[in-house]
PDB file of C-alpha atoms in Angstrom:
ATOM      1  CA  UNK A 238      16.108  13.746   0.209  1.00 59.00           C
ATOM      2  CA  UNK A 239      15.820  10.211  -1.186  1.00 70.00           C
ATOM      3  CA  UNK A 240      12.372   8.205  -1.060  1.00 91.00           C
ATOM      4  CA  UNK A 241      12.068   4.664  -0.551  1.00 95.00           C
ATOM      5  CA  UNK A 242      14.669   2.677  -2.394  1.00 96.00           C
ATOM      6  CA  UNK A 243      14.612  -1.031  -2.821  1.00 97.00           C
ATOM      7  CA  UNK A 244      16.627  -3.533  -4.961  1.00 97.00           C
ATOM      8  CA  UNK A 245      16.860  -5.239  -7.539  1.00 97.00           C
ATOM      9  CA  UNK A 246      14.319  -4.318  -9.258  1.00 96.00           C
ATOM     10  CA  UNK A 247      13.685  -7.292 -10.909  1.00 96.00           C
ATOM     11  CA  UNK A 248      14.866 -10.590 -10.568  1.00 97.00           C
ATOM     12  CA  UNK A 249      14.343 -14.619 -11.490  1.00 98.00           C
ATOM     13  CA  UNK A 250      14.351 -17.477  -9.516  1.00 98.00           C
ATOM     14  CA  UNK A 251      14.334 -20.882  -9.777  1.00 98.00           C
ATOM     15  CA  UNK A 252      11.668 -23.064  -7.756  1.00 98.00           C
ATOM     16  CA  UNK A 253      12.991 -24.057  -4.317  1.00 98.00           C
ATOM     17  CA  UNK A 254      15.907 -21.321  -4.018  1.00 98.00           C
ATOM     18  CA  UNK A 255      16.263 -18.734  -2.092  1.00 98.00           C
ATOM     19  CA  UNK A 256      15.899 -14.813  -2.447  1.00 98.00           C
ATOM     20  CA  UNK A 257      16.744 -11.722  -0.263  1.00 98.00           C
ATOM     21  CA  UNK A 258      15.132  -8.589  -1.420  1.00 98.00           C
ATOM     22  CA  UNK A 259      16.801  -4.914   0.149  1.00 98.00           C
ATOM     23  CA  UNK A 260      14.924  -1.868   1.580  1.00 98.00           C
ATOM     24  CA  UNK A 261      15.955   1.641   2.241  1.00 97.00           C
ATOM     25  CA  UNK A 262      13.522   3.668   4.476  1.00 96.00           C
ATOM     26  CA  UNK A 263      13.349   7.235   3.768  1.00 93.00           C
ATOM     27  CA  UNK A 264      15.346   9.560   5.458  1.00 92.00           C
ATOM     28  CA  UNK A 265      14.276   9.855   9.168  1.00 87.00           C
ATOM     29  CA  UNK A 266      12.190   6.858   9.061  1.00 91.00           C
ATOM     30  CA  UNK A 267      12.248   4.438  11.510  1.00 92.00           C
ATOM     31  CA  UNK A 268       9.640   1.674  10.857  1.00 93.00           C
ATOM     32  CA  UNK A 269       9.624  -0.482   7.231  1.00 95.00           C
ATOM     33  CA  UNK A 270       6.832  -2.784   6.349  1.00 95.00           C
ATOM     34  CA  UNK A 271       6.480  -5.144   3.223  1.00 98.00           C
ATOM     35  CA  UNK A 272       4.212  -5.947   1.445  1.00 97.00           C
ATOM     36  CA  UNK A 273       3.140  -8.268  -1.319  1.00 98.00           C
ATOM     37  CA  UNK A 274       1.266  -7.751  -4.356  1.00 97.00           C
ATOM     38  CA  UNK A 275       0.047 -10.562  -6.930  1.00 96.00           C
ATOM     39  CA  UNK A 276      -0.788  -9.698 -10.660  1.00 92.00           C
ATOM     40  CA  UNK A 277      -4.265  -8.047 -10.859  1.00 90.00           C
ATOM     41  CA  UNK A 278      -4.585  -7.482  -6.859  1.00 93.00           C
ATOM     42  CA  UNK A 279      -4.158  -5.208  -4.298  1.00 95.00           C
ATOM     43  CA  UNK A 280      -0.865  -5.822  -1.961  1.00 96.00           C
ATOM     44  CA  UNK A 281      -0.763  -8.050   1.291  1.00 96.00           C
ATOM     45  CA  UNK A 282       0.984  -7.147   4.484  1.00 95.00           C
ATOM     46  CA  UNK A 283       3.886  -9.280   5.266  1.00 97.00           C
ATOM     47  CA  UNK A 284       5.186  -7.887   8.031  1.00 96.00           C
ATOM     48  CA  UNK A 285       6.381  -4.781  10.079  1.00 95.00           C
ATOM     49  CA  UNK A 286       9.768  -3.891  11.583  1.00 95.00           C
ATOM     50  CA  UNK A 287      10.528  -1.509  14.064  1.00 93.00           C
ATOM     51  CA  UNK A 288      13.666  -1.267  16.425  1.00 92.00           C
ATOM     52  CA  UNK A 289      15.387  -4.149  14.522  1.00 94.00           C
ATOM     53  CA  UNK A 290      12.276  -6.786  16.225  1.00 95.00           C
ATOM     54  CA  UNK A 291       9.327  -7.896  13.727  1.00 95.00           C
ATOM     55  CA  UNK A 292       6.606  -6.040  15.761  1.00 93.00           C
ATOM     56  CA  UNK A 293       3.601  -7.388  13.122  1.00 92.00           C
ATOM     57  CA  UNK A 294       2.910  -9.732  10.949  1.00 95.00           C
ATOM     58  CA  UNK A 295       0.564 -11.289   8.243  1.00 94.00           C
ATOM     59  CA  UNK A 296      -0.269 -14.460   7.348  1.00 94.00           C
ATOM     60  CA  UNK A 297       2.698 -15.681   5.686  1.00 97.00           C
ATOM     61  CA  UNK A 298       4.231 -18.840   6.345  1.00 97.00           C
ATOM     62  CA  UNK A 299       7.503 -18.852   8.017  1.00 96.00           C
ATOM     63  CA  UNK A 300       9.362 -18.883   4.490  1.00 98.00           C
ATOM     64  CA  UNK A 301       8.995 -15.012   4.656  1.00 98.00           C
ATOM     65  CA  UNK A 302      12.099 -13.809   6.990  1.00 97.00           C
ATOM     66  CA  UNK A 303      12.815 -10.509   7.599  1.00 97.00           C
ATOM     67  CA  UNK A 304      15.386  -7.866   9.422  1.00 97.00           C
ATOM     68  CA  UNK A 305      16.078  -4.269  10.182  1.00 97.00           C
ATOM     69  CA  UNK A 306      19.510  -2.927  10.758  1.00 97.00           C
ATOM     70  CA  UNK A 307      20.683  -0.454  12.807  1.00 96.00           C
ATOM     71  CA  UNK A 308      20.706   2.093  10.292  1.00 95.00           C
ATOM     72  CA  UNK A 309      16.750   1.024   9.501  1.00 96.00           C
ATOM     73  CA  UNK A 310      17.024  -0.595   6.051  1.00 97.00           C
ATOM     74  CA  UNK A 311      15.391  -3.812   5.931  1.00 98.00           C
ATOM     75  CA  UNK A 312      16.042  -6.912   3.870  1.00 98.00           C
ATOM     76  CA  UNK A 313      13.217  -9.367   3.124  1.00 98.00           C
ATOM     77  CA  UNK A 314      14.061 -13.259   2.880  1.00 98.00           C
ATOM     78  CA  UNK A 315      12.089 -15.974   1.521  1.00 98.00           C
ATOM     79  CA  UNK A 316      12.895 -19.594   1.009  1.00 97.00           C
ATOM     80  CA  UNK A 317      12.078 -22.111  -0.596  1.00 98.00           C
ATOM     81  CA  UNK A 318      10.428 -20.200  -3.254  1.00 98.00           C
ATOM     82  CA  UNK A 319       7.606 -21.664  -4.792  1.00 98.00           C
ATOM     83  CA  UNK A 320       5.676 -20.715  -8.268  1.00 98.00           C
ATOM     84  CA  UNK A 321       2.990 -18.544  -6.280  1.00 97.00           C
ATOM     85  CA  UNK A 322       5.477 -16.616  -5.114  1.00 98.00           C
ATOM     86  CA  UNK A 323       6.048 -14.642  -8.004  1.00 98.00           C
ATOM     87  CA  UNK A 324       4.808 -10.833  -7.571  1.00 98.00           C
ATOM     88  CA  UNK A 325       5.794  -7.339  -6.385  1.00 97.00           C
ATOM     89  CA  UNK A 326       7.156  -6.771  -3.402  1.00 98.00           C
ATOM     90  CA  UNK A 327       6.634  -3.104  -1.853  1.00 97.00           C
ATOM     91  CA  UNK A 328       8.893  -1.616   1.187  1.00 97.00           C
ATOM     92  CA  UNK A 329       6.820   0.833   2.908  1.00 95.00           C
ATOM     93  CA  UNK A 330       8.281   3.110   5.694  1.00 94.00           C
ATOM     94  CA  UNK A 331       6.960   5.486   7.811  1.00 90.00           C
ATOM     95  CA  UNK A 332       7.662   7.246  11.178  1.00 86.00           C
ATOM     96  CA  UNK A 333       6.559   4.767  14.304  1.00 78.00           C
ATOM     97  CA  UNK A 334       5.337   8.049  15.804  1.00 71.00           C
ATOM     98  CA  UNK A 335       3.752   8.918  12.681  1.00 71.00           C
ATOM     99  CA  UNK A 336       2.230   5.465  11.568  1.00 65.00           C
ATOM    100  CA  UNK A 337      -0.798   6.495   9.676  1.00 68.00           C
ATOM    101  CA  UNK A 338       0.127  10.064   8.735  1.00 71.00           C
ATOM    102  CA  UNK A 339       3.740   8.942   7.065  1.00 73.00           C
ATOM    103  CA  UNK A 340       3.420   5.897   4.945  1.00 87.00           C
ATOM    104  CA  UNK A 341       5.791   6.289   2.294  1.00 91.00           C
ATOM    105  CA  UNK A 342       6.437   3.201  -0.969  1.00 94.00           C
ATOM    106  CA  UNK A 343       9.362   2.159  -2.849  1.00 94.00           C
ATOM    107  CA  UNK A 344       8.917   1.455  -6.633  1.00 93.00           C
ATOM    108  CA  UNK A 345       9.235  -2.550  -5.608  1.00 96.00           C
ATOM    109  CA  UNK A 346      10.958  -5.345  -6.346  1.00 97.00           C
ATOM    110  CA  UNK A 347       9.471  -7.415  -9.567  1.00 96.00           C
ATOM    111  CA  UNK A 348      10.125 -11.354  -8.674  1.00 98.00           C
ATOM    112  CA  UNK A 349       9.585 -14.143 -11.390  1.00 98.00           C
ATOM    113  CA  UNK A 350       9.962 -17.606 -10.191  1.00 98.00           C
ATOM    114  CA  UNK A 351      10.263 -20.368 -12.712  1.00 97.00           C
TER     115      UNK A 351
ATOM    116  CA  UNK B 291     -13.473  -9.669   9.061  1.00 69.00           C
ATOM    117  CA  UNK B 292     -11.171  -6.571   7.808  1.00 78.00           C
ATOM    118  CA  UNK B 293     -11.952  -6.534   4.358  1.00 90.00           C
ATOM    119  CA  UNK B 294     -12.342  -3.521   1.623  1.00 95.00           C
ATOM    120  CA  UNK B 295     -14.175  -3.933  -1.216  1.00 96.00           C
ATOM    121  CA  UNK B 296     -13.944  -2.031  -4.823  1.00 97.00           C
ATOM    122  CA  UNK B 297     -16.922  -3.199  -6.805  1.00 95.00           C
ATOM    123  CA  UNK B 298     -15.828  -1.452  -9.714  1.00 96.00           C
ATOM    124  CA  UNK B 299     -12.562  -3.060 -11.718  1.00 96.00           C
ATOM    125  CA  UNK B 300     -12.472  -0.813 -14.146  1.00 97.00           C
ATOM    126  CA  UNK B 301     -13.745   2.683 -14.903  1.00 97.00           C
ATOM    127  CA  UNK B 302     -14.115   5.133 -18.066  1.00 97.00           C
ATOM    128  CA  UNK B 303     -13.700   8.732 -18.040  1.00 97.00           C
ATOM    129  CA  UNK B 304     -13.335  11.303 -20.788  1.00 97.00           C
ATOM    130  CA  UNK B 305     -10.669  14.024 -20.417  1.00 97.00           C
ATOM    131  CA  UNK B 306     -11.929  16.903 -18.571  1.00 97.00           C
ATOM    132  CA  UNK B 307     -14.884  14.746 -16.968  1.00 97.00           C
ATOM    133  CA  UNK B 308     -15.677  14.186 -13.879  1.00 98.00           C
ATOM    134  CA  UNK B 309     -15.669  10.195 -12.359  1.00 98.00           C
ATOM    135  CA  UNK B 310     -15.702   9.063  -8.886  1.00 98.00           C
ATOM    136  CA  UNK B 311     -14.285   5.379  -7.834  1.00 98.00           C
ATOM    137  CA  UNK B 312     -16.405   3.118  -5.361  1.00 98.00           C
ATOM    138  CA  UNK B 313     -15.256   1.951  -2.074  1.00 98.00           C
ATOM    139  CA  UNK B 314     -16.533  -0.007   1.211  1.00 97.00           C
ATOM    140  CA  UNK B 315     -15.086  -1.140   4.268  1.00 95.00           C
ATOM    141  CA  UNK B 316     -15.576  -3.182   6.605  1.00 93.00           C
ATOM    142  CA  UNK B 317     -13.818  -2.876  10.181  1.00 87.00           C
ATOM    143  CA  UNK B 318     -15.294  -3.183  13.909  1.00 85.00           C
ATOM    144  CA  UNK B 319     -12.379  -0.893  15.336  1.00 83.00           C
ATOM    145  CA  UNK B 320     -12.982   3.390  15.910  1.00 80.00           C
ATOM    146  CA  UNK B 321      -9.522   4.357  15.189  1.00 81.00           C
ATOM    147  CA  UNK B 322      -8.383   3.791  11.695  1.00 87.00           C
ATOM    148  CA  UNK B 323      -7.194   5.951   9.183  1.00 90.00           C
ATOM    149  CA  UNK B 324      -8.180   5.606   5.227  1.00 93.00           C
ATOM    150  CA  UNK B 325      -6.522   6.638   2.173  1.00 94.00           C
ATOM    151  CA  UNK B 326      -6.521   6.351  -1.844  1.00 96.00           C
ATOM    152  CA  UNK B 327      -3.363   5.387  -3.560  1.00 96.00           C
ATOM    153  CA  UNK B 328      -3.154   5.989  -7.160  1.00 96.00           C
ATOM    154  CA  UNK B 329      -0.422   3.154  -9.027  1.00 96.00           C
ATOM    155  CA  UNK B 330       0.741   4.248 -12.520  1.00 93.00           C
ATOM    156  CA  UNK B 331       2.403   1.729 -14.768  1.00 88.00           C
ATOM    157  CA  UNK B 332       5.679   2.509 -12.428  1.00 82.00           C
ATOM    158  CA  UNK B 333       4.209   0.368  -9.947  1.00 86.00           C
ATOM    159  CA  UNK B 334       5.245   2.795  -6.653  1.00 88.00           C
ATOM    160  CA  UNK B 335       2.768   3.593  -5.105  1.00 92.00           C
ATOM    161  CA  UNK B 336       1.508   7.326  -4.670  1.00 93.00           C
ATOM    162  CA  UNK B 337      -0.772   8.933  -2.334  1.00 92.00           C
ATOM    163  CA  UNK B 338      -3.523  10.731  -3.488  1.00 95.00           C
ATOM    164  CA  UNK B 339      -5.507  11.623  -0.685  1.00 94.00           C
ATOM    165  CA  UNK B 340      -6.291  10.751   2.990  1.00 92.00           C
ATOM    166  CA  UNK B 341      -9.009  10.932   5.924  1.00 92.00           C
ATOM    167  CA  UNK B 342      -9.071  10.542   9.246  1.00 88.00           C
ATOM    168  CA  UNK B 343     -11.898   8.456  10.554  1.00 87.00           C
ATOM    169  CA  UNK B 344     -12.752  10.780  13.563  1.00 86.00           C
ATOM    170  CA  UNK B 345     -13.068  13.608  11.133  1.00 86.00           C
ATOM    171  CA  UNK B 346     -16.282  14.290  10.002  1.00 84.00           C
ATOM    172  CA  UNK B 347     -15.448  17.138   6.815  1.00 89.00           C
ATOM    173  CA  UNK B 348     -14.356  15.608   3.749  1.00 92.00           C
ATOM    174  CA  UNK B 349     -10.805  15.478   2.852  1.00 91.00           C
ATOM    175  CA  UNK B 350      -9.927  17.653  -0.479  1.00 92.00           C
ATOM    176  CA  UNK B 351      -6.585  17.844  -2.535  1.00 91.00           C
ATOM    177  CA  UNK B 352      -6.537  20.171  -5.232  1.00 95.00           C
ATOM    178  CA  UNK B 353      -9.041  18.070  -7.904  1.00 97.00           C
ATOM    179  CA  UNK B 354      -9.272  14.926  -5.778  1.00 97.00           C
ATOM    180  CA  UNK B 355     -11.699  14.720  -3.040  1.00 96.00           C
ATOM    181  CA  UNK B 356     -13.830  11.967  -0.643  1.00 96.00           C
ATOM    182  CA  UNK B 357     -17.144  10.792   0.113  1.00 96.00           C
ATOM    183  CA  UNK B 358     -16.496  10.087   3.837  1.00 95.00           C
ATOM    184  CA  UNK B 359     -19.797   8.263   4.682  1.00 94.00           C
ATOM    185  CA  UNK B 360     -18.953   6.702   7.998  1.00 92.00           C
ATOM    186  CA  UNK B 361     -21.790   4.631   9.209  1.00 91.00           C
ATOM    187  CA  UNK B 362     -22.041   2.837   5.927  1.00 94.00           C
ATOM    188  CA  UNK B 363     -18.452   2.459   5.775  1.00 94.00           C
ATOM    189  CA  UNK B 364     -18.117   4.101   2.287  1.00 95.00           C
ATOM    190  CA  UNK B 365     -15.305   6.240   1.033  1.00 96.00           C
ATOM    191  CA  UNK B 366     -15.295   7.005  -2.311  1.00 97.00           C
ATOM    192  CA  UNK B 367     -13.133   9.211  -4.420  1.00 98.00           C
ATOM    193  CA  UNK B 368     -13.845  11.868  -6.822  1.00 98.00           C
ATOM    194  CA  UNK B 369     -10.994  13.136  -9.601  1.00 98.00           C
ATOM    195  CA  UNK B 370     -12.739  16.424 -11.214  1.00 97.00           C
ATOM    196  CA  UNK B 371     -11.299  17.757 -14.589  1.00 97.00           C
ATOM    197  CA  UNK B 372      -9.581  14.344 -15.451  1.00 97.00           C
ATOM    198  CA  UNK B 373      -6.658  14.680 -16.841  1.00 97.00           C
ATOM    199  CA  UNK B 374      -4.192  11.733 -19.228  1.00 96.00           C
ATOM    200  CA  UNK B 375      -1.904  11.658 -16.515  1.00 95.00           C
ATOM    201  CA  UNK B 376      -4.641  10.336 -13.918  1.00 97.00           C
ATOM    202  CA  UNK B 377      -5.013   7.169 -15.729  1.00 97.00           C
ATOM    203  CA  UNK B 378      -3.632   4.325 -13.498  1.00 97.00           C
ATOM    204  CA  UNK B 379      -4.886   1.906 -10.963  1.00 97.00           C
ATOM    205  CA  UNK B 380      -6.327   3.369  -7.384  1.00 98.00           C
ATOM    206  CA  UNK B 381      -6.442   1.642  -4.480  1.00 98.00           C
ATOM    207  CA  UNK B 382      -8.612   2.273  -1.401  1.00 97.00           C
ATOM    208  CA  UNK B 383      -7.077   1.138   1.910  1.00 95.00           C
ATOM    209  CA  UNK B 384      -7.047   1.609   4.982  1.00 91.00           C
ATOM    210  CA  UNK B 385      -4.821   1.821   7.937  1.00 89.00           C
ATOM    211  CA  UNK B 386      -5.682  -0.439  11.469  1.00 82.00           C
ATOM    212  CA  UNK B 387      -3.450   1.438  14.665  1.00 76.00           C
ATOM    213  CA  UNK B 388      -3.711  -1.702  16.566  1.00 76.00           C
ATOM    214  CA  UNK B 389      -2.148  -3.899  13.838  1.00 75.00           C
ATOM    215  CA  UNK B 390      -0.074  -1.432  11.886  1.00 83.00           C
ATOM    216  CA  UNK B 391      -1.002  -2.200   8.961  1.00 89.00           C
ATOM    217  CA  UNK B 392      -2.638  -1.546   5.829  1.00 92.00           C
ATOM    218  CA  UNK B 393      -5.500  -3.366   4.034  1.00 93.00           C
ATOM    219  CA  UNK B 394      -6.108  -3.441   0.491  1.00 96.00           C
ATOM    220  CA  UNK B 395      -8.538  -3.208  -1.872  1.00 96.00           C
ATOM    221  CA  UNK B 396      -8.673  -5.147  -5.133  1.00 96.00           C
ATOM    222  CA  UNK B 397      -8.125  -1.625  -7.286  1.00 97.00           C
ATOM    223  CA  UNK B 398      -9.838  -0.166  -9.885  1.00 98.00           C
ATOM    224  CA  UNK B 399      -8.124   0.679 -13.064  1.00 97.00           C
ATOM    225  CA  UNK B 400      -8.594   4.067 -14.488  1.00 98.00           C
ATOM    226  CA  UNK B 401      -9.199   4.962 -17.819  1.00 97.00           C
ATOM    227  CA  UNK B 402      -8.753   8.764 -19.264  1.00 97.00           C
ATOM    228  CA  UNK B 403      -9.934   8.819 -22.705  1.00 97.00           C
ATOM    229  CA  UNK B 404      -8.584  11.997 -24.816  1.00 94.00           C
TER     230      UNK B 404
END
């Protein structure tokens, strides 16, 4: 049964592009949530999806873009990318029935931007 | 204001010892669930051990177990017999129902000395 599994793993950008970061719940889950964590600081909630809609979300600007397809994996957008940017970026999914008791983490996504 | 607090950024512990991590919260809602999430070098993140608010007994796994001190909003976390392999950063978060989300401590980052 495969965890969480996100991609790349690590990646570089340039100031001002744009970056699309992939999700894979774990099997049977339905919700996926991201999350952002700076150097030296616990992460930040981006936003949650559930039945392909964006049912919660933080306070990030509207660079941060998200979706859920069908089949529940999730891709995370953000443009414009600026130098603050730069950090890991945790999928978390869980069961919406479930929320608190099934909260499940991918190894992350490790973004540089230059 | 949802916050959680770790006062401690960094703890010591010989092998074998006993060492407990500091946290507070601060939320005005009944339902919530907490939790302590233990990040090794690997960066995904791993549950170590959860509570449920309405519960009053302390949660226990194996050597990890909670301080669940409800009216001061303090849940601390104990690791007996430390071991090398404990040595990572913990987290102390907690999960809001009516926002579906998690919030974050700063972390502490755990030491095991041999």
């Amino acid at each position: 049964d495969a965890g969480v599994t996100q991609s790349p793993t690590h990646l570089i950008k340039t100031r001002g592009q744009q970056v699309t970061l992939r999700c894979s719940p774990k099997s049977g889950h339905d919700t996926v949530s991201w999350y952002q964590q700076a150097l030296g600081q616990g992460p930040q909630f981006i936003f949650q999806y559930y039945e392909e809609e964006e049912r919660q979300r933080g306070n990030f600007p509207d660079r941060f873009s998200g979706h859920q397809f069908p089949n529940y994996s999730s891709e995370l957008n953000v443009n414009a990318l600026l130098l603050g940017d730069s950090a890991l970026y945790l999928c978390a999914s869980s069961l919406s029935e479930e929320l608190r008791n099934t909260i499940y983490f991918g190894e992350g996504s490790w973004l540089t931007v230059v | 204001a949802q916050t959680v607090t770790q006062s401690q950024p960094e703890m010591s512990v010989q092998e074998a010892e006993t060492v407990t991590l500091s946290c507070t919260y601060d939320t005005s809602e009944s339902d919530y669930y907490l939790f302590w999430y233990k990040q090794p070098p690997s960066r995904q993140m791993i549950l170590v051990i959860r509570q449920e608010a309405y519960k009053q007994q302390n949660a226990t796994e194996n050597r990890f177990s909670v301080n669940f001190q409800k009216a001061a909003k303090s849940f601390s976390l104990k690791i007996s017999d430390s071991q090398l392999g404990d040595a990572a950063m913990y987290f102390c978060a907690y999960f809001l129902g009516s926002n579906y989300q998690l919030i974050w401590g700063a972390g502490t980052k755990l030491i095991i000395k041999p």
